[in-house]
XYZ file of C-alpha atoms in Angstrom:
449
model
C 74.351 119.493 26.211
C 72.672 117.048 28.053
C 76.210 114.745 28.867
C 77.500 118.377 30.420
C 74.693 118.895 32.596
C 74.692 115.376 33.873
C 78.654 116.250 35.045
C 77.442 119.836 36.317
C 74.985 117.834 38.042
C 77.640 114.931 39.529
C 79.993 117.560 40.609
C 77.157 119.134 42.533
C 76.353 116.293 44.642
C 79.841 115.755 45.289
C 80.809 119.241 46.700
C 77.224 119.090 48.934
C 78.957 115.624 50.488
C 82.082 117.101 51.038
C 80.980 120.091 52.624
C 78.450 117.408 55.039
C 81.445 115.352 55.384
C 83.386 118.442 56.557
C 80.592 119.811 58.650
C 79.900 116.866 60.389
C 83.937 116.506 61.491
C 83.636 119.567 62.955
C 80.824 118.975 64.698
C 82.968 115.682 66.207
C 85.817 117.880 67.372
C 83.606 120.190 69.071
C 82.372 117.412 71.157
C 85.469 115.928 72.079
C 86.457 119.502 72.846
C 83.003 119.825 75.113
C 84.001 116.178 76.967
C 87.548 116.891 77.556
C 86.197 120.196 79.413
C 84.152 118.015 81.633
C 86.192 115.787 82.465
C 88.697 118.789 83.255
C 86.389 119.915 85.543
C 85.549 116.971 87.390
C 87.728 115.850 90.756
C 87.509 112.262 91.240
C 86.661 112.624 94.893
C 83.321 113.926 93.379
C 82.860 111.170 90.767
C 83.597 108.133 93.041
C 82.180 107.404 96.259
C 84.308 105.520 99.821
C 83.591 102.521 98.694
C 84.441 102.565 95.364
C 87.899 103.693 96.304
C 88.062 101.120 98.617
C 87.753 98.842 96.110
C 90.923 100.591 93.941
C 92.736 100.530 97.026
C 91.827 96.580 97.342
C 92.880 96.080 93.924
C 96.853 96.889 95.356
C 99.018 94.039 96.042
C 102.016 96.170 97.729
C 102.609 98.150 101.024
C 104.543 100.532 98.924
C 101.692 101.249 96.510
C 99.157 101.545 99.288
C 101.313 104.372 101.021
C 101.311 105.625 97.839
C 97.606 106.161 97.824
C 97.540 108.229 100.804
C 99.592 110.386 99.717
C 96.986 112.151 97.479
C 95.431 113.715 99.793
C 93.542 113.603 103.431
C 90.388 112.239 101.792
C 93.036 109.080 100.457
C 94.813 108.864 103.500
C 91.438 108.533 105.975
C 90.770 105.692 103.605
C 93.994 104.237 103.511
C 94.313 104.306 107.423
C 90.673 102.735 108.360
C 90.996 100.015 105.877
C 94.735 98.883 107.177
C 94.448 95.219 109.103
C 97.993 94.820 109.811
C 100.861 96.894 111.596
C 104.205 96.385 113.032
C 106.412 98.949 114.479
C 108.212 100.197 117.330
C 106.723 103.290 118.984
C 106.778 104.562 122.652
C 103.656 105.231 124.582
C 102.742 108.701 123.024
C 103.362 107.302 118.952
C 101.108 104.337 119.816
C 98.410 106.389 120.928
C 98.725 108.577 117.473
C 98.517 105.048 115.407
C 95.378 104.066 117.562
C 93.606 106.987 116.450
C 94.685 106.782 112.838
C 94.545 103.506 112.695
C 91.150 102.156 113.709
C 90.458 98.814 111.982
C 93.345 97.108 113.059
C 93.552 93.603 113.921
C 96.891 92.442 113.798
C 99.775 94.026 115.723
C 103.478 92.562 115.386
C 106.023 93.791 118.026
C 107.750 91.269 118.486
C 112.125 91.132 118.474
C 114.508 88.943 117.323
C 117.822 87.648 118.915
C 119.987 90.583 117.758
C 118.093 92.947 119.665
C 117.857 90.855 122.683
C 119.262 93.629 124.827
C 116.338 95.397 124.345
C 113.501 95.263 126.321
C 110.706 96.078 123.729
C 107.289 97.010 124.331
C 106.604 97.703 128.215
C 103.653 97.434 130.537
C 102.958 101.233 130.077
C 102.737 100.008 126.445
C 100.839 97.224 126.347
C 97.898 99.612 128.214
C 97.812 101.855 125.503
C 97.766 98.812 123.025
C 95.062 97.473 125.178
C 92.760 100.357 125.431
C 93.556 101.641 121.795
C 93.338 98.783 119.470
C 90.068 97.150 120.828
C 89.587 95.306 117.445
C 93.142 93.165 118.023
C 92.958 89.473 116.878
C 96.961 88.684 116.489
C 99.410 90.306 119.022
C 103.153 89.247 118.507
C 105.182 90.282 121.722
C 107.895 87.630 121.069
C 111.123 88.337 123.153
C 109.592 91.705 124.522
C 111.499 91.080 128.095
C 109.796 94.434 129.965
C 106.558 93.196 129.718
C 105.482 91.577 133.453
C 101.580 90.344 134.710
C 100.631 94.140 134.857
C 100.774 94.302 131.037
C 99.221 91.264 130.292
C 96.466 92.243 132.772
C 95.840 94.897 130.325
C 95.353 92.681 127.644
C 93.345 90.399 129.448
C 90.868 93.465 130.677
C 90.378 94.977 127.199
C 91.003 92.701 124.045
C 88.397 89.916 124.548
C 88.509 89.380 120.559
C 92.583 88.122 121.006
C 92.735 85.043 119.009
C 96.578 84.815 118.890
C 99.148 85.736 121.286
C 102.601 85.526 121.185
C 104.264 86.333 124.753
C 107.686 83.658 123.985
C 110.838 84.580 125.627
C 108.586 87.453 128.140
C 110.693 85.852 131.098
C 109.093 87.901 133.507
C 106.222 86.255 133.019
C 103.843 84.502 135.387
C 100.694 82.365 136.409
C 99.208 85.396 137.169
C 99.162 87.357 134.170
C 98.531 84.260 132.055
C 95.295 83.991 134.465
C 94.218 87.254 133.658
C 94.620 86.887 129.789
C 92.427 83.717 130.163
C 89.544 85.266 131.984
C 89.182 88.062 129.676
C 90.058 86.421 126.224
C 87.686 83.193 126.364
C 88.035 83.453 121.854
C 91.989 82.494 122.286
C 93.103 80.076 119.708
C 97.051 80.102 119.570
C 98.969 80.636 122.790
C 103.002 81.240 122.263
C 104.519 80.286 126.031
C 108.290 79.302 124.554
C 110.775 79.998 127.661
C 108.586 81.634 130.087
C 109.898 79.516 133.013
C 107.739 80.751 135.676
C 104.493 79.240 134.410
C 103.102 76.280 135.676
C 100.308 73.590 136.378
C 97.865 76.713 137.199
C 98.117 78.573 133.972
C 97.033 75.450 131.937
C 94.254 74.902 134.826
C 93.226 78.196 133.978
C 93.469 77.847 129.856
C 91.347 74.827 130.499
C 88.500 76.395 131.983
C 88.021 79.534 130.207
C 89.842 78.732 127.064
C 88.259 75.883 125.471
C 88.478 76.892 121.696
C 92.522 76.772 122.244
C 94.325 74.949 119.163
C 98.153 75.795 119.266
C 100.135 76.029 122.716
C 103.778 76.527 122.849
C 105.346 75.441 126.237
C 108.827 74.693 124.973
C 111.200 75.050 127.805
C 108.693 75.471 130.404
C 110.138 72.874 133.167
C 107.359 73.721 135.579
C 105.009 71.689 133.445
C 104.208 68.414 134.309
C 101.828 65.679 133.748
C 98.557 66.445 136.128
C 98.728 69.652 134.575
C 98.871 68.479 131.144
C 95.784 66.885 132.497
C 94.208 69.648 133.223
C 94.853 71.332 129.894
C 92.727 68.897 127.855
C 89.747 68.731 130.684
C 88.487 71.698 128.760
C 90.933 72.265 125.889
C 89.809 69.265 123.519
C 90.674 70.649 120.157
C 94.485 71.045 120.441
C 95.894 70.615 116.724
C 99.326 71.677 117.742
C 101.206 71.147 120.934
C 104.767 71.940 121.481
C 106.294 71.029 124.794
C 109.767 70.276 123.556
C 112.505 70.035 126.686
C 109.395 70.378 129.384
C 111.755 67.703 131.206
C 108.925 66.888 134.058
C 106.014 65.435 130.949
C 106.109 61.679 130.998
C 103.997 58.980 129.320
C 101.115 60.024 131.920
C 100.979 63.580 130.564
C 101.192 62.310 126.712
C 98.671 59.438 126.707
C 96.218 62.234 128.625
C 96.174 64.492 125.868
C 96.459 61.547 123.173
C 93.230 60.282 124.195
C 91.094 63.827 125.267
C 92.548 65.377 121.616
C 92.490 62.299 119.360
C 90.652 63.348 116.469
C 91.940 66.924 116.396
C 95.634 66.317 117.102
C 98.154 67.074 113.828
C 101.325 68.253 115.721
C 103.041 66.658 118.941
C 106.777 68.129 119.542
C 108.659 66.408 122.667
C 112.145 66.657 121.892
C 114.403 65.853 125.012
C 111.514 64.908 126.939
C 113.539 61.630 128.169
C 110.716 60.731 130.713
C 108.682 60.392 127.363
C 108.838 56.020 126.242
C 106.854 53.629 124.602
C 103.636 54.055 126.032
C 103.418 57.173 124.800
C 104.120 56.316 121.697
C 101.488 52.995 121.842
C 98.693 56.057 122.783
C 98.898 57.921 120.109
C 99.357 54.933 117.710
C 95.678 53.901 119.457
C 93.695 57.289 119.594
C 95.717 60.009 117.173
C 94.878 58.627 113.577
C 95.639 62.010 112.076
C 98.963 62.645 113.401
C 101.037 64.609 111.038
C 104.427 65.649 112.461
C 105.602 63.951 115.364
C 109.416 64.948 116.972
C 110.737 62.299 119.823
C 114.742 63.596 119.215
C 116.473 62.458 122.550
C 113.611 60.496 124.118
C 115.832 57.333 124.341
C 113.629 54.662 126.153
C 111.420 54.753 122.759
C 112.240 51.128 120.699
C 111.009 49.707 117.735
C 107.887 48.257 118.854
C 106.128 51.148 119.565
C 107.191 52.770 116.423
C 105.402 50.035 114.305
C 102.270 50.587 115.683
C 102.569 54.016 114.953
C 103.423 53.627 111.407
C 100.752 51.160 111.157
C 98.192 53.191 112.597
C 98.784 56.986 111.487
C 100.070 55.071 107.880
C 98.074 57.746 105.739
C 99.005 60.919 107.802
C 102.128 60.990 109.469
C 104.268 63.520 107.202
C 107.074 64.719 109.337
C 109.091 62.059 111.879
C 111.924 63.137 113.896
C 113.692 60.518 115.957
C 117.114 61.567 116.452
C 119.109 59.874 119.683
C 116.376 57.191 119.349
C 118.890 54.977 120.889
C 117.094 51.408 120.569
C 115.699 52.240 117.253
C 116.628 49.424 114.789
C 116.388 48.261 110.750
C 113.044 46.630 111.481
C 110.973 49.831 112.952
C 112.908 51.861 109.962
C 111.763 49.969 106.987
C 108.056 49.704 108.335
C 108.449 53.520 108.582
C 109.287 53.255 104.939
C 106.960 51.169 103.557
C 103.686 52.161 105.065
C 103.852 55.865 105.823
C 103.584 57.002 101.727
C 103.167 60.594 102.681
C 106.126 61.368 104.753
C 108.126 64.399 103.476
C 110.675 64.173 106.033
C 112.660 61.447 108.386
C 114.888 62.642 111.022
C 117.098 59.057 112.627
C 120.426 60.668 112.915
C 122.740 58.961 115.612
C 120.212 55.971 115.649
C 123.682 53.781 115.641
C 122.227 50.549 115.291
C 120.372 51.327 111.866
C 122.098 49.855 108.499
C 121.509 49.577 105.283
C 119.472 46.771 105.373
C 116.703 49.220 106.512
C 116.983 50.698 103.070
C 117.678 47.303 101.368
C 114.180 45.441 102.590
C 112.649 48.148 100.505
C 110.745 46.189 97.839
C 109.910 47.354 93.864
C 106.749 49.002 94.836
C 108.178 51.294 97.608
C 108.897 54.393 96.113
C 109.004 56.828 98.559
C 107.994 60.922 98.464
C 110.650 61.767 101.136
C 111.713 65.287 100.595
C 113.842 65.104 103.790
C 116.468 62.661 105.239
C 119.269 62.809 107.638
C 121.275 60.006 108.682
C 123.919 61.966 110.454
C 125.852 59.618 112.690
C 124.948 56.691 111.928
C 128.043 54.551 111.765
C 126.973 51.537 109.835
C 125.060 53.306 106.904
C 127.348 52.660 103.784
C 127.294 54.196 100.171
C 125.261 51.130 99.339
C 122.426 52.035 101.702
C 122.603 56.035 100.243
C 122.077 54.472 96.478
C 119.244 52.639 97.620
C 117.826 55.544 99.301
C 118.507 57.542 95.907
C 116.861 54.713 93.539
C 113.310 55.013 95.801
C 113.446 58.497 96.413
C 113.368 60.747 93.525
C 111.641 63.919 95.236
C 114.686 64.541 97.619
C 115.616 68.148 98.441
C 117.635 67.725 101.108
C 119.877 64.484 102.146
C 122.346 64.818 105.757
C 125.143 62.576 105.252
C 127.501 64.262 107.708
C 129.972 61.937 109.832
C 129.084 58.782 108.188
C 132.485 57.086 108.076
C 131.941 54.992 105.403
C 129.793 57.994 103.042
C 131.597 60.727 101.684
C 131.759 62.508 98.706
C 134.201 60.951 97.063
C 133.203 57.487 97.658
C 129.884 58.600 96.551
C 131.511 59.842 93.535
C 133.040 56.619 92.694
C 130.183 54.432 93.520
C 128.341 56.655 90.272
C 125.691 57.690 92.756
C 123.727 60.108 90.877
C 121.692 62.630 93.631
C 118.564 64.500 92.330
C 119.240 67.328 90.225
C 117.276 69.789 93.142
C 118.937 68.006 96.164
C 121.045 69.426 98.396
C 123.669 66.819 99.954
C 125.915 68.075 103.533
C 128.872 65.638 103.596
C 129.979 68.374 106.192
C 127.643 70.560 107.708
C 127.926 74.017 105.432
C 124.421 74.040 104.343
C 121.466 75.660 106.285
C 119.028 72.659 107.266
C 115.533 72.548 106.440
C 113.511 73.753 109.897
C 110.721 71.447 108.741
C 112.664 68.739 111.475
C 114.215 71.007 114.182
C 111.657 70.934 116.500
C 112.029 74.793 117.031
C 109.748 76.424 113.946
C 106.780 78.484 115.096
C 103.321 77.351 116.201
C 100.416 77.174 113.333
C-alpha cells in the first residue's frame, strides 16, 4: 500500500510540472505575440530621431545606396539632400536653382568637361550667378574647359563665395586679369588656383593673388606665355607657402623668375613643373639645390642649357626628398650627373632622361653593391648609346620596377633582351615600341594637388 501511494504521489508532482511547464509556454507566446504587435505598430520615423538617421545614412559607402535612402520617403529624402557635400552635373539656369534649394550643404561642385565635349561651351556666366548666389557654402568649384564662362561670371564668384578654397577655371580661354582680380578680392581663403591655357592672364593677376591671396598653395599657369619673371616676383611677395607650382611652356620664366620663388617658398616647396621653359638653366637649378630641401618632383623636359653640374648639387642637396625627376631633351646631361642621381636620391620612384644622347651605360655600371635603387619608373627612350648591358644592370638594382621605356634604343630590343637572359620584374611593364599607356606620374601634364 504504501509503495502505491508513493507512485500516486510521483505521478502527481509530475502532471502539476507539466501543466506549469505548459502554462508558462503559453504565457511566452503571448508575449512574443504582445511585442510583435508593437513593433507592428511602430514607424521608424517615430522611433529614431535626424540624427540618428544621419548616422545610418553615414554608415553607406555608395552613391547608389544613398539614393536609395531617399527614396523612402520625403522625411529620407530632406535628410539625404542636406547631408550631400558633393555634386556634379550639367543643368541650365532654372535646374541649378532647383538643386540649390534641395541641396543646401554643399561644398563641392564639379562641372567641369573633358576633350570630347570640347565643342561645348559648358556652364555660362548666367550660370555661374546662380551657382554664386545659390551654393554660398562652395569650397571646390571645377569649371575645367567650360569655354562660355568670361570676367562677368567669375565676378560672380568673386562677389559671393568668399569660402572658395579650390578653383578650377583651365582651358576658360575667355578669361582675363580682370575676372581673376575679382575672384581674388572676394575669396582671400583660396588655396588651389587651376589657370592651365588661359592665355590672356598676366603679371597683374599674380600681383593681385599676391596681395589678397596669401594662403595660396597650388597654381597652375601651364601655357600662360604672358607670365614672366617680375611677375613671378610678385606672386611670392605675398604667396609664401606655394607647395605646387606648375608653369610648364610659360616660355617668358627664366632663372630670375625660378630662383625668386626658390628662395621666398623654400621650406614649403614639393612640386616645380617647367617643361619647355628653355630660358630656364643652371642657376635655376643651383637655387633650388640651395634653398628647396624638400623638393619632391621636379620636371626640366626641354630646358636644354641645364648640364651636369647643377644637377649634382641638386641630388646632393634634396638627396632624401626628391621622388619624381624628369629631364628629357636635357641635352648636356652626361654619365656623371646620372649616377649621382642614382646613388644619392634613395627615394626616387621615377627618372625621366629620354633623348639625353650622351648618357651610356656606364651611368648604370658605376652603380656600386650597396645601390639598390626603389625606382618604380624609367625611360631611356632615345638614347643611342644605352646597350642591353646597361638595361641588365638597371634590372639587377632595381627590383620594384613597374614601368621601363626602352623605345628606339638601337642597340635594346626585345629580342636581344631575350637572348642576353634578361629577366624583367614579374609586375613590369617594358615598351620596346610605344603600345603601352605611360605612367602620368612624369608627363608634366597631371592635375594640381
Amino acid at each position: 500500500m504504501t509503495s502505491a501511494r508513493g507512485e500516486m504521489e510521483n505521478r502527481r508532482r509530475l502532471g502539476a510540472i507539466q501543466v506549469k511547464a505548459v502554462n508558462e509556454q503559453a504565457n511566452l507566446e503571448q508575449q512574443r505575440k504582445k511585442k510583435k504587435l508593437i513593433m507592428a505598430s511602430v514607424c521608424v520615423n517615430d522611433a529614431l530621431t535626424d540624427d540618428e538617421l544621419r548616422c545610418v545614412l553615414s554608415k553607406l559607402d555608395r552613391d547608389k545606396d544613398k539614393e536609395v535612402f531617399s527614396l523612402v520617403c520625403k522625411r529620407w529624402l530632406y535628410l539625404q539632400s542636406t547631408d550631400r557635400k558633393k555634386l556634379a552635373a550639367r543643368a541650365g539656369p532654372h535646374l541649378l536653382g532647383r538643386l540649390a534649394f534641395r541641396f543646401t550643404q554643399i561644398v563641392e561642385l564639379d562641372f567641369s568637361q573633358s576633350v570630347s565635349r570640347s565643342f561645348y561651351p559648358g556652364v555660362t556666366d548666367s550660370d555661374l550667378t546662380v551657382i554664386a548666389e545659390g551654393f554660398r557654402c562652395l569650397r571646390v568649384l571645377n569649371l575645367h574647359n567650360c569655354k562660355g564662362i568670361t570676367d562677368t561670371g567669375l565676378a560672380s564668384i568673386g562677389r559671393c563665395l568668399s569660402l572658395l578654397q579650390f578653383l578650377d577655371v583651365s582651358y576658360c580661354r575667355k578669361l582675363s586679369d580682370k575676372g581673376l582680380s575679382s575672384v581674388a578680392e572676394g575669396c582671400h581663403d583660396l588655396r588651389t588656383l587651376h589657370l592651365a591655357g588661359c592665355r590672356l592672364i598676366t603679371n597683374e593677376s599674380l600681383k593681385s593673388l599676391s596681395e589678397r591671396c596669401r594662403d595660396l598653395e597650388a597654381l597652375g599657369l601651364q601655357g600662360c606665355t604672358n607670365i614672366t619673371d617680375s611677375g613671378l616676383a610678385d606672386l611670392v611677395k605675398g604667396c609664401r607657402k606655394i607647395k605646387s607650382l606648375d608653369i610648364n611652356k610659360c616660355s617668358n620664366i627664366g632663372d630670375a623668375g625660378v630662383t625668386s620663388v626658390a628662395k621666398a617658398c623654400a621650406y614649403s616647396l614639393k612640386t616645380l613643373k617647367l617643361l619647355d621653359c628653355y630660358k630656364v638653366g643652371n642657376e635655376s637649378i643651383s637655387s633650388l639645390a640651395q634653398f628647396c630641401k624638400n623638393l619632391e618632383t621636379l620636371i626640366i623636359g626641354g630646358c636644354r642649357d641645364i648640364s651636369d653640374e647643377s644637377i649634382m648639387l641638386l641630388a646632393h642637396s634634396c638627396r632624401d626628398s626628391l621622388k619624381n625627376l624628369r629631364m628629357d631633351w636635357c641635352l648636356n646631361i652626361s654619365d656623371s650627373s646620372l649616377t649621382c642621381i642614382l646613388k644619392q636620391c634613395k627615394n626616387l620612384d621615377a627618372l625621366d632622361i629620354g633623348c639625353c644622347e650622351e648618357v651610356t651605360d656606364n651611368a648604370f655600371r658605376d652603380l656600386g653593391s650597396g645601390d639598390v635603387m626603389g625606382l618604380k619608373v624609367l625611360k631611356v627612350s632615345n638614347c643611342p648609346r644605352i646597350t642591353v648591358k646597361g638595361i641588365g644592370k638597371v634590372l639587377e638594382k632595381c627590383k620594384s620596377l613597374e614601368y621601363l621605356d626602352v623605345r628606339s634604343l638601337p642597340h635594346v630590343t626585345e629580342v636581344r633582351c631575350s637572348e642576353a637572359g634578361l629577366e624583367f620584374p614579374k609586375c613590369c611593364k617594358v615598351n620596346f615600341s610605344g603600345s603601352l599607356t605611360e605612367p602620368d606620374v612624369l608627363l608634366g601634364y597631371s592635375s594640381l594637388p
